[in-house]
Coordinates of C-alpha atoms in Angstrom, one line a residue:
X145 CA 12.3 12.6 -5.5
X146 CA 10.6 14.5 -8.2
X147 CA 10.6 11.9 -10.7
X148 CA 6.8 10.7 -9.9
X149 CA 6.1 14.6 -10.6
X150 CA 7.6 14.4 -13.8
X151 CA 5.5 11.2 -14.5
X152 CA 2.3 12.9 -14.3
X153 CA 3.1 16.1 -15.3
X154 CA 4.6 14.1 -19.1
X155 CA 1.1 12.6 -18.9
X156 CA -0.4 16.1 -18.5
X157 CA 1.9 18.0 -21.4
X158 CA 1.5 14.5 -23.7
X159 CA -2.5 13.9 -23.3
X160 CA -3.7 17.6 -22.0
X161 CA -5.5 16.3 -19.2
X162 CA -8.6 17.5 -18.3
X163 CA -8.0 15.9 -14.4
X164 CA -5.0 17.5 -12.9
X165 CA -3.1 15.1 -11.4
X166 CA -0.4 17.5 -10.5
X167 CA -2.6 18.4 -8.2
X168 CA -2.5 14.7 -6.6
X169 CA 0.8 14.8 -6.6
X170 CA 2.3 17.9 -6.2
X171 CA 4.1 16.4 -2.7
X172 CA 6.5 15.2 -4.6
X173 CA 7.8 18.4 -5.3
X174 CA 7.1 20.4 -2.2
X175 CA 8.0 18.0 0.4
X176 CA 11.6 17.1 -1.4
X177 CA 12.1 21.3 -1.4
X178 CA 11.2 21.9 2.4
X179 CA 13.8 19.0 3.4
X180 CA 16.0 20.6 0.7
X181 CA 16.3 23.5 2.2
X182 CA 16.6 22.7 5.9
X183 CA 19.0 21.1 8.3
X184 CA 20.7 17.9 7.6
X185 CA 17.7 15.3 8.8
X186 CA 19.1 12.1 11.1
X187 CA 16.7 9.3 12.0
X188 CA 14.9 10.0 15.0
X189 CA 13.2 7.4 16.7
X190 CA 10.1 10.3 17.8
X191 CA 9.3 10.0 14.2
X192 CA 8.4 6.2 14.8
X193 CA 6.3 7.1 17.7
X194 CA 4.6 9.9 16.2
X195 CA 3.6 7.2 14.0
X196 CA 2.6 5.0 16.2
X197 CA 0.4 7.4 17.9
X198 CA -0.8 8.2 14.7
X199 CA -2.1 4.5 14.5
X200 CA -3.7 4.7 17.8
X201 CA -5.8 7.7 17.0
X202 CA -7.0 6.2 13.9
X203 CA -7.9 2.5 16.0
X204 CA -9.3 3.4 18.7
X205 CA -12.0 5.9 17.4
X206 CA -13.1 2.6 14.9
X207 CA -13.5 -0.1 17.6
X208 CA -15.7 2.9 19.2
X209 CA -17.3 3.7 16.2
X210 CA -17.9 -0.4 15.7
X211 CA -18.9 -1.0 19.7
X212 CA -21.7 1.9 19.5
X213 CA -22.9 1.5 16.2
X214 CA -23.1 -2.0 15.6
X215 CA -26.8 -2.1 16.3
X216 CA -27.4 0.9 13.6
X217 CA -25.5 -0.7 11.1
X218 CA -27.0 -4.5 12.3
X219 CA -23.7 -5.9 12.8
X220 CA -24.5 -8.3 15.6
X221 CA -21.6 -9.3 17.5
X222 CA -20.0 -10.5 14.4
X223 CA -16.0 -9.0 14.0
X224 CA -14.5 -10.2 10.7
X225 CA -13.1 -8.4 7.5
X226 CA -16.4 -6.6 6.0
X227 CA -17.3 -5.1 9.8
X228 CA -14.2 -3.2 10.4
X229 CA -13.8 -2.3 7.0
X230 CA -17.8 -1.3 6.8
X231 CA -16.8 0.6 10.6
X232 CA -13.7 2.9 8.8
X233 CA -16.2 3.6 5.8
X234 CA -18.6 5.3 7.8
X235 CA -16.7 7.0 10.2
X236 CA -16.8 10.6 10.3
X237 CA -13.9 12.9 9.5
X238 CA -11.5 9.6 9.1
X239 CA -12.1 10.1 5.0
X240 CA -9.6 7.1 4.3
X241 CA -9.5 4.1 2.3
X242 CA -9.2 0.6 4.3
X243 CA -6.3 -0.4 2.2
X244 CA -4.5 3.1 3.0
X245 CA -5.3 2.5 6.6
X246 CA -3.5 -0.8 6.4
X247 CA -0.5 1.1 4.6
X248 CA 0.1 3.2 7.4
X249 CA -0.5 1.1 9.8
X250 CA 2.1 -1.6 8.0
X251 CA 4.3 1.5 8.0
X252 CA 3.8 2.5 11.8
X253 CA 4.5 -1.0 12.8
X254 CA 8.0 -1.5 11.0
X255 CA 8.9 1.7 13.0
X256 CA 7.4 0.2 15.8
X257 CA 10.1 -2.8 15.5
X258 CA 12.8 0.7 16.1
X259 CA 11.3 1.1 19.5
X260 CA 10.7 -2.2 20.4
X261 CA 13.2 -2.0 23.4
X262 CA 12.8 1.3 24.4
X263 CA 9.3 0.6 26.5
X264 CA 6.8 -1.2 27.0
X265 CA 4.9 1.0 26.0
X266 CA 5.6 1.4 22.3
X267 CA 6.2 -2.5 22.3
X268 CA 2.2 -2.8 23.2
X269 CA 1.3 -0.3 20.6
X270 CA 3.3 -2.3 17.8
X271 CA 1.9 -5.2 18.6
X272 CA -1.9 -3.8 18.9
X273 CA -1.2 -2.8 15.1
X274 CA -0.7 -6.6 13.9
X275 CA -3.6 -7.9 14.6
X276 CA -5.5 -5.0 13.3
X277 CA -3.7 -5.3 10.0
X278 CA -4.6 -8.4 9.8
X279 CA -8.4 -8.1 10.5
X280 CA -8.3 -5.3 7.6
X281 CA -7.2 -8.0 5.1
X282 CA -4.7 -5.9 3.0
X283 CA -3.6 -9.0 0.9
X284 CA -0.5 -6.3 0.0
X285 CA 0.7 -5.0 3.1
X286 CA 0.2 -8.6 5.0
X287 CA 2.5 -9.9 2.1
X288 CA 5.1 -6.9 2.6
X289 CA 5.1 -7.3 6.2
X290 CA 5.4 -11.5 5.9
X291 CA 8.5 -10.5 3.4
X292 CA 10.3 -8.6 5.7
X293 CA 9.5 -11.4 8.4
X294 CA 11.7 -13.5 5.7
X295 CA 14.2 -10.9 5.4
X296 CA 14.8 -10.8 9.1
X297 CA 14.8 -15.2 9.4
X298 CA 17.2 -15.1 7.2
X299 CA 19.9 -12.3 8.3
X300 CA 19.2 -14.6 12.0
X301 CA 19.6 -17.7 10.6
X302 CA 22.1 -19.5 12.5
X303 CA 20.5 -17.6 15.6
X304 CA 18.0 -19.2 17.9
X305 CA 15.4 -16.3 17.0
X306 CA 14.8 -18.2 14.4
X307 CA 13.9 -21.2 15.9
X308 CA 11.1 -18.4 18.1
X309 CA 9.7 -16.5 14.8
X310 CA 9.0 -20.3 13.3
X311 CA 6.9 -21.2 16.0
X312 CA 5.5 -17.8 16.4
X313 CA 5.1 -17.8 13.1
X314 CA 3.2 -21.4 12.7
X315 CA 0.4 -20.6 15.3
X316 CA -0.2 -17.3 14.0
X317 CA -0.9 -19.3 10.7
X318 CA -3.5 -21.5 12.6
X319 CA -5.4 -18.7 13.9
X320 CA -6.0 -17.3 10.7
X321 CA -6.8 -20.5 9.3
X322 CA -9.1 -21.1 12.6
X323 CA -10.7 -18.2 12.4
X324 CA -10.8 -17.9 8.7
X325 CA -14.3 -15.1 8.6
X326 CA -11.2 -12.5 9.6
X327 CA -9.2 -13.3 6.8
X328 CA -11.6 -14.1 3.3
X329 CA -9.9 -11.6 1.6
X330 CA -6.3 -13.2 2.3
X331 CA -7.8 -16.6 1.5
X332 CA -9.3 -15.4 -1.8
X333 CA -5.9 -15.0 -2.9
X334 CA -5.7 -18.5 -3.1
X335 CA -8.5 -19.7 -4.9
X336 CA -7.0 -20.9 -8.3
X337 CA -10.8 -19.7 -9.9
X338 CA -10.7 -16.1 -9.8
X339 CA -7.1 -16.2 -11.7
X340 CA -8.5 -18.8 -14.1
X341 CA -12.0 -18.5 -13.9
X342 CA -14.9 -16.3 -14.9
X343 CA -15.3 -12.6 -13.1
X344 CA -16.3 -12.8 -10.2
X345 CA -17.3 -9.5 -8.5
X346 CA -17.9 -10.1 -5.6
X347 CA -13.9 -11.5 -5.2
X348 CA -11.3 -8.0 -5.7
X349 CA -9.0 -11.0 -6.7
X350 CA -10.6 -11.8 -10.1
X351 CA -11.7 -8.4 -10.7
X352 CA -7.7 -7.5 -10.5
X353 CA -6.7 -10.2 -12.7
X354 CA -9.0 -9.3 -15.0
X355 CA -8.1 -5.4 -15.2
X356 CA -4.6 -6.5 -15.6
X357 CA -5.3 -8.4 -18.6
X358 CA -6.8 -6.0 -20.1
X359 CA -4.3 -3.2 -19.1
X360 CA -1.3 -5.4 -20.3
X361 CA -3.4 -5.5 -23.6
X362 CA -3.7 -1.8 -24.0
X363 CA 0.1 -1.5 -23.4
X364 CA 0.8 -3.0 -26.0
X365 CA -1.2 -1.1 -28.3
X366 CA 0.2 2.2 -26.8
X367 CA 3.4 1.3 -25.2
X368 CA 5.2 4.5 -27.1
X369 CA 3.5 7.3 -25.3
X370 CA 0.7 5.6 -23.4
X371 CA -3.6 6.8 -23.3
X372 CA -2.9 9.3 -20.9
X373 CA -4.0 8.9 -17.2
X374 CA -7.3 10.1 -17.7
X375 CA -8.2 7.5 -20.2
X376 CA -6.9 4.6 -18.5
X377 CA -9.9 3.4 -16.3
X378 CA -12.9 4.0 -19.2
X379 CA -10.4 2.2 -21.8
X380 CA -10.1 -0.8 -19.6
X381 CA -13.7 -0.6 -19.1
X382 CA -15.0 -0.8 -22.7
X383 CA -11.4 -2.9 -23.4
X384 CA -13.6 -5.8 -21.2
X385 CA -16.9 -5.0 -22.1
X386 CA -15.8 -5.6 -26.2
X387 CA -15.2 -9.2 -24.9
X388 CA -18.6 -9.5 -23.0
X389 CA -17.0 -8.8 -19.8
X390 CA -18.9 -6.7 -17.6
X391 CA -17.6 -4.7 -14.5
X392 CA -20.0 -2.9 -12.0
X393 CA -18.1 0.5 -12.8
X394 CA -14.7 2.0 -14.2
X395 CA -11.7 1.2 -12.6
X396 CA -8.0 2.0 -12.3
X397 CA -5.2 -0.3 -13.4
X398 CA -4.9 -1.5 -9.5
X399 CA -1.1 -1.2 -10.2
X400 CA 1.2 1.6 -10.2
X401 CA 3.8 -0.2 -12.5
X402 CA 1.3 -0.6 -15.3
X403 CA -0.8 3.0 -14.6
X404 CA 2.5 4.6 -15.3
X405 CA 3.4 2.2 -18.7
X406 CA 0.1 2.7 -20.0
X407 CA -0.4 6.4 -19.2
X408 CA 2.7 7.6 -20.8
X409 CA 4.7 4.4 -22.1
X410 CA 8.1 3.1 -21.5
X411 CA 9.8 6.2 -21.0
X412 CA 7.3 6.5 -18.2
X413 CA 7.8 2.8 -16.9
X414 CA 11.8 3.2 -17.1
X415 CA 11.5 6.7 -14.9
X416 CA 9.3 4.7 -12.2
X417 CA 12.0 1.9 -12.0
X418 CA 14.4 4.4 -11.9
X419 CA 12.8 6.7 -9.0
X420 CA 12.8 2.8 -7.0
X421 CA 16.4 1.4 -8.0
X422 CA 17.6 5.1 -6.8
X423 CA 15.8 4.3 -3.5
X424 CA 16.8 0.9 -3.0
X425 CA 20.4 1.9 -3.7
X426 CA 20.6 4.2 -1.0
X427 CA 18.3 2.4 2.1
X428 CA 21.0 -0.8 2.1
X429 CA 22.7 0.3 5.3
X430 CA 19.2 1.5 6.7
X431 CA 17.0 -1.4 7.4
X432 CA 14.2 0.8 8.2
X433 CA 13.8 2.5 4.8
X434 CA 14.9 -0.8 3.3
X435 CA 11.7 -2.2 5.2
X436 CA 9.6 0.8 4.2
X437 CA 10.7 0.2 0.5
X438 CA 9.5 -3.2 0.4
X439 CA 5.8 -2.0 1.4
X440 CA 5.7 0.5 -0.8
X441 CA 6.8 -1.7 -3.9
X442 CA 4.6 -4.2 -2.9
X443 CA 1.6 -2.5 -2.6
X444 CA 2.4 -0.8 -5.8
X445 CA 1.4 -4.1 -7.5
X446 CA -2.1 -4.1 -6.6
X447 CA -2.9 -0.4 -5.8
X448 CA -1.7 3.3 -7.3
X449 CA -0.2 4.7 -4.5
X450 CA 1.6 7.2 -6.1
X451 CA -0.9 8.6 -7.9
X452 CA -3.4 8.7 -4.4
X453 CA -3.1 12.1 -2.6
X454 CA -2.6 10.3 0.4
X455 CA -0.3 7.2 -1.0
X456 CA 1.6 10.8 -2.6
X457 CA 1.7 11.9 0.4
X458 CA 3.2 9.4 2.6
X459 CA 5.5 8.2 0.2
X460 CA 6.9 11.6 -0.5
X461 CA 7.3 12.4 3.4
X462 CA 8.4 9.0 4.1
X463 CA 11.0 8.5 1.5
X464 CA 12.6 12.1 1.1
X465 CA 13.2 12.0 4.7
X466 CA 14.9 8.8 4.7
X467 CA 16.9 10.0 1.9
X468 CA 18.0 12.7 3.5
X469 CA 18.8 11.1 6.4
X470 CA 21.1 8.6 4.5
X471 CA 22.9 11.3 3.1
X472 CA 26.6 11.0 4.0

C-alpha cells in the first residue's frame, strides 16, 4: 500500500521538487500504518452506509444550492450537465471536483448494491445516486460502473436477470439518448473529430487526446528516469505550443498511468502496475473490492487520482481496508 508513496517520493529524491507531493500523498503511508496496527478489519456493511450517507449529504445540499440560486446564477429551469456541475463549483464548503464527486458517488453506489436487500431504505439511496452520476457526465466512472454491469450479465448469464438488466438496460439507453442536454459530455466521447480533428477546447475529449499525444511523446524522450512531476504539465504545454497548438492553460497528463511513466520512467510505471496486479490478486473472492478496483483503474485513464489529495485519500482508505479485510 505504500508503493504510490514511493512513486512520488523517487520523483522527489530524482528531480528535487520544488511541490511536495509527499504531502498529496502521504495517505498512503499513514492510513496502511493505522490499519497496520489495529484489529483484524472484516467487511462491514455500516461502511457501505456510511457511504451512502455520505452521498446524500453531498446531493442534497447541491439540488438546494441549484433550486435557490438558479435565478443568481440565471440558470432558468434548465437541469443538464453544465448546471449541476456549475451548482457543485459554487457551493460553499463542498471544495470538490465534479469528477471526484462522481468517484465517490460511483464508489457509494457499488456498496449500495451490498445493502440492496437489507431495506428499503438504502435501496432508494442507491438508486438516487445513479441518476445523479449520470447527470454529472463522468465519461470514467459511467464507463466503470457500465463494466461492472457487464461483469455481473455475464456471471448471470444463463439466469433470467439477465433477460431484466437488458431491458433495464435498453430504456435507460433511450433516455440518455432522449434527453441527450444531460449527457453532452458522454456523447462527446463519440464524436470521431475531437480524436481526429483539430483542438477543440471547448470538448475535454480532444483536449485529452491531445495531452496524451504529447505526453506519450515526452516519454519517449525520458522514459529512463522521467521530467519529474513538477515538470510534466508546463512540458506538455510548450511540447504543443512548438507544433502551433495552443491550450488555454497548463495541464496535467489526465492519466495516472502516463503521470507516473513520465515523472520518473519505467521503473515508476512497472511499480504502478505492480501496486494494481497486487490488488487485483487479492480482491478475486471479494466482488466488492473487485468492483471498487475497476473504478479506480478506469478513472486512472483519464484523471490522476493518485496523485489528488482527495483521489489519495479514498484510494488509500478504500483499498487498505479491503486488503486487510481479505487477509486470511
Amino acid at each position: 500500500m505504500i508503493i504510490p508513496f514511493i512513486i512520488y517520493l523517487l520523483g522527489c529524491l530524482l528531480h528535487l521538487e520544488k511541490e511536495n507531493y509527499l504531502e498529496r500523498v502521504i495517505s498512503y503511508v499513514l492510513i496502511p500504518t493505522i490499519f497496520l496496527f489495529s484489529q483484524k478489519c472484516n467487511y462491514d456493511k455500516t461502511i457501505a452506509k456510511l457511504f451512502l450517507i455520505g452521498s446524500l449529504c453531498y446531493i442534497i445540499p447541491i439540488i438546494l444550492n441549484f433550486i435557490f440560486s438558479k435565478h443568481a446564477f440565471h440558470w432558468g429551469t434548465v437541469v443538464n450537465t453544465s448546471t449541476v456541475r456549475l451548482s457543485i463549483n459554487v457551493m460553499p464548503y463542498i471544495g470538490i471536483h465534479p469528477i471526484y464527486l462522481s468517484l465517490y458517488l460511483s464508489v457509494a453506489f457499488v456498496f449500495g448494491l451490498s445493502v440492496l436487500n437489507t431495506s428499503k431504505f438504502w435501496s432508494v439511496i442507491t438508486f438516487i445516486i445513479l441518476p445523479f452520476i449520470i447527470f454529472l457526465g463522468g465519461k470514467s466512472t459511467i464507463l466503470s460502473l457500465l463494466v461492472i454491469a457487464f461483469i455481473q450479465g455475464v456471471k448471470y448469464f444463463n439466469k433470467k436477470i439477465v433477460l431484466t438488466a437488458s431491458f433495464s438496460a435498453l430504456l435507460i439507453l433511450l433516455l440518455v439518448i432522449y434527453f441527450m442536454p444531460i449527457t453532452w459530455r458522454v456523447l462527446d466521447v463519440f464524436n470521431l473529430d475531437n480524436f481526429l480533428g483539430e483542438l477543440n477546447l471547448s470538448s475535454s475529449t480532444s483536449i485529452r487526446v491531445y495531452i496524451w499525444k504529447a505526453t506519450v511523446s515526452l516519454i519517449k524522450e525520458n522514459w529512463i528516469i522521467g521530467i519529474g512531476f513538477n515538470n510534466i504539465a508546463e512540458a506538455i504545454f510548450s511540447y504543443l505550443e512548438n507544433d502551433k497548438i495552443y491550450l488555454d492553460h497548463q495541464y496535467n497528463t489526465h492519466n495516472q498511468f502516463l503521470s507516473v511513466f513520465l515523472g520518473i520512467g519505467f521503473i515508476g510505471f512497472l511499480l504502478l502496475l505492480l501496486f494494481y496486479l497486487i490488488h487485483l490478486h487479492r480482491s478475486k473472492h471479494n466482488k466488492i473490492y473487485f468492483f471498487l478496483l475497476i473504478i479506480f483503474l478506469i478513472n486512472s485513464l483519464t484523471e490522476n487520482v493518485l496523485e489528488r489529495q482527495f483521489g489519495a485519500v479514498l484510494t488509500s482508505f478504500l483499498l487498505t481496508y479491503f486488503l486487510f479485510s481479505s487477509k486470511k
